[in-house]
mmCIF file of C-alpha atoms in Angstrom:
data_model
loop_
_atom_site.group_PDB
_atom_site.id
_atom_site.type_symbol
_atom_site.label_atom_id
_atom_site.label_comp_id
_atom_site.label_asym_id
_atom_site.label_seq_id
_atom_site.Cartn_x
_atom_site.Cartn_y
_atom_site.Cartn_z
ATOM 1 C CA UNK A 60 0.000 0.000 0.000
ATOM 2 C CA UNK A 61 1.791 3.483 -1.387
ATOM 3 C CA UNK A 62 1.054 6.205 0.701
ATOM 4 C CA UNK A 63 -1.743 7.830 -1.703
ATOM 5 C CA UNK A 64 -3.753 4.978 -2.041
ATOM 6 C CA UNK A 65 -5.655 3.048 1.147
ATOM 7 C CA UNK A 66 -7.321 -0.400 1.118
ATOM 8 C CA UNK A 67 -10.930 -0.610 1.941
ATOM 9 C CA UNK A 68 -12.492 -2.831 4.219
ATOM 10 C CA UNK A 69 -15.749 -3.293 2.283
ATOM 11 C CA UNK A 70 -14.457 -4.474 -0.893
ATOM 12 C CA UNK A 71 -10.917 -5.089 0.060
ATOM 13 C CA UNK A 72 -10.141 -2.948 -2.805
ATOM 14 C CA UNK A 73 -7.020 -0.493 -3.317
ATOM 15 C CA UNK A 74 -7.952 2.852 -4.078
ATOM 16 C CA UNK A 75 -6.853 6.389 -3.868
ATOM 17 C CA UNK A 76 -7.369 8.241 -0.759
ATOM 18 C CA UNK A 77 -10.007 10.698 -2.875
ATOM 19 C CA UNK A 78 -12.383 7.640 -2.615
ATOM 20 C CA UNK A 79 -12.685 7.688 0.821
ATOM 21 C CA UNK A 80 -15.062 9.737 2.860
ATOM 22 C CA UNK A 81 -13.964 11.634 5.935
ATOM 23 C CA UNK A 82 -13.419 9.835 9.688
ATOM 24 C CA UNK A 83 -12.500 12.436 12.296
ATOM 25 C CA UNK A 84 -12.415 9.462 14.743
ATOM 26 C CA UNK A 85 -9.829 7.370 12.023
ATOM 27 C CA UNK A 86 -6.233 7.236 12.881
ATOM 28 C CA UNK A 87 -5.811 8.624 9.493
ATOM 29 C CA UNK A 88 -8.504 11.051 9.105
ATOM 30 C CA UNK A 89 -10.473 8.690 6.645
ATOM 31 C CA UNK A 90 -13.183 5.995 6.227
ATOM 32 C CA UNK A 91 -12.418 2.399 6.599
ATOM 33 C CA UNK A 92 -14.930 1.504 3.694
ATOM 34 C CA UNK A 93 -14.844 3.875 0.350
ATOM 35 C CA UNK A 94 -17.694 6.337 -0.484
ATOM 36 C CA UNK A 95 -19.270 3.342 -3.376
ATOM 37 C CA UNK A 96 -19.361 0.757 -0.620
ATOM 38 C CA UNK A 97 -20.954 3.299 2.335
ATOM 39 C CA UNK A 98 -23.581 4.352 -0.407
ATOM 40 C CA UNK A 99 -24.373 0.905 -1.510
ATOM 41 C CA UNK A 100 -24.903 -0.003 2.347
ATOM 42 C CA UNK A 101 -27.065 3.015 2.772
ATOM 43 C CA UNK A 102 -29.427 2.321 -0.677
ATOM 44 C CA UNK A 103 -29.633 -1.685 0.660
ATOM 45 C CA UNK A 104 -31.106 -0.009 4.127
ATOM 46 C CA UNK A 105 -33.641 2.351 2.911
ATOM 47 C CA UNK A 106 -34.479 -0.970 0.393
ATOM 48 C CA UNK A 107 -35.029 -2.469 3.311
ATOM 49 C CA UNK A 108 -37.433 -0.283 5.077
ATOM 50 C CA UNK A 109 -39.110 0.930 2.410
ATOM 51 C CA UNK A 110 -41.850 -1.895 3.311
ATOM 52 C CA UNK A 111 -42.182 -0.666 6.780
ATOM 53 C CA UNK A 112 -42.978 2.870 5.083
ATOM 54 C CA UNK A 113 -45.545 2.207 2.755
ATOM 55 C CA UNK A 114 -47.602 0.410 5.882
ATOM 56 C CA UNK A 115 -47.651 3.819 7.514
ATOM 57 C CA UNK A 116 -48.197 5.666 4.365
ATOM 58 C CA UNK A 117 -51.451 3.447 3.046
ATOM 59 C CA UNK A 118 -54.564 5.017 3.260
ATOM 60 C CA UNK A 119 -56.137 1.884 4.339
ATOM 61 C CA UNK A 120 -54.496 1.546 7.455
ATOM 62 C CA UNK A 121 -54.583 5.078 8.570
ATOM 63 C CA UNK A 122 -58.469 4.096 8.928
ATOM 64 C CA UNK A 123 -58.169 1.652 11.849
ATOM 65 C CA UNK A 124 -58.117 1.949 15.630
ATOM 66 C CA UNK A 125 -54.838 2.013 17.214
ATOM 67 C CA UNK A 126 -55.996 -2.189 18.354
ATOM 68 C CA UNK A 127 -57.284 -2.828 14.751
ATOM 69 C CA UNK A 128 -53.865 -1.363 13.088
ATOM 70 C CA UNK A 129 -52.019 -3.559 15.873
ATOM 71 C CA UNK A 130 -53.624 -6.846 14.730
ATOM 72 C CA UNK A 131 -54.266 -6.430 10.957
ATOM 73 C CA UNK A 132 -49.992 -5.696 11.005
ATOM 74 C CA UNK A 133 -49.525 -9.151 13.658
ATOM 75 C CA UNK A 134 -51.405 -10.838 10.501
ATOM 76 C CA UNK A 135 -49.552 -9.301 7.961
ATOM 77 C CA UNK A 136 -46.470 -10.498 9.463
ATOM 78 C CA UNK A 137 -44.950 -7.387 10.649
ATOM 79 C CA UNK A 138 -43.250 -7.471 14.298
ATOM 80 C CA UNK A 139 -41.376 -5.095 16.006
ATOM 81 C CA UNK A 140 -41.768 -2.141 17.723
ATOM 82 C CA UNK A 141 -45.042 0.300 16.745
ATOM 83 C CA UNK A 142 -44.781 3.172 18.396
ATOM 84 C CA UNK A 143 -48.498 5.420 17.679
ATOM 85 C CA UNK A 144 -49.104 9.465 18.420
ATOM 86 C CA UNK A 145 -52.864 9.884 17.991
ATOM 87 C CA UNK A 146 -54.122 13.313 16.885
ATOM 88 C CA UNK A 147 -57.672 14.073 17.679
ATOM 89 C CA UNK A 148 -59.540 17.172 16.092
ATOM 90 C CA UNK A 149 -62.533 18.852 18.332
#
């Protein structure tokens, strides 16, 4: 490893230093894992939670009771944590 390039510990990968993100906390001031591999993590999370968005973005749930939206998401499969703010209008 020359001094102007790094190897990263996503892809194992040689690359220059200019493909790695900034690290404060790093003993050399950069990422371990190079900018590609970082945004590839981040694009498989929000893939990942993308279905737990669309349950609290469908119209069809936002009609049930607190209880209701509980069970209908038990037999839908989801589990987890559901954590519910009601608003109520007067």
């Amino acid at each position: 490893m020359s001094e102007s390039t790094k190897t990263c510990t996503g892809c194992n990968r040689e690359l220059p230093l200019s493909a790695f993100g900034r690290m404060a906390s790093a003993p050399d001031g950069l990422s371990y894992r190079c900018r590609e591999c970082v945004n590839a993590q981040k694009r498989e999370y929000h893939q990942s939670h993308k279905k737990l968005k669309r349950v609290f973005t469908n119209p069809d749930l936002a009609a049930f009771t607190p209880r209701q939206l509980i069970d209908e998401l038990k037999a839908r499969g989801y589990s987890g944590e559901l954590k519910i703010t009601q608003t109520i209008k007067v």
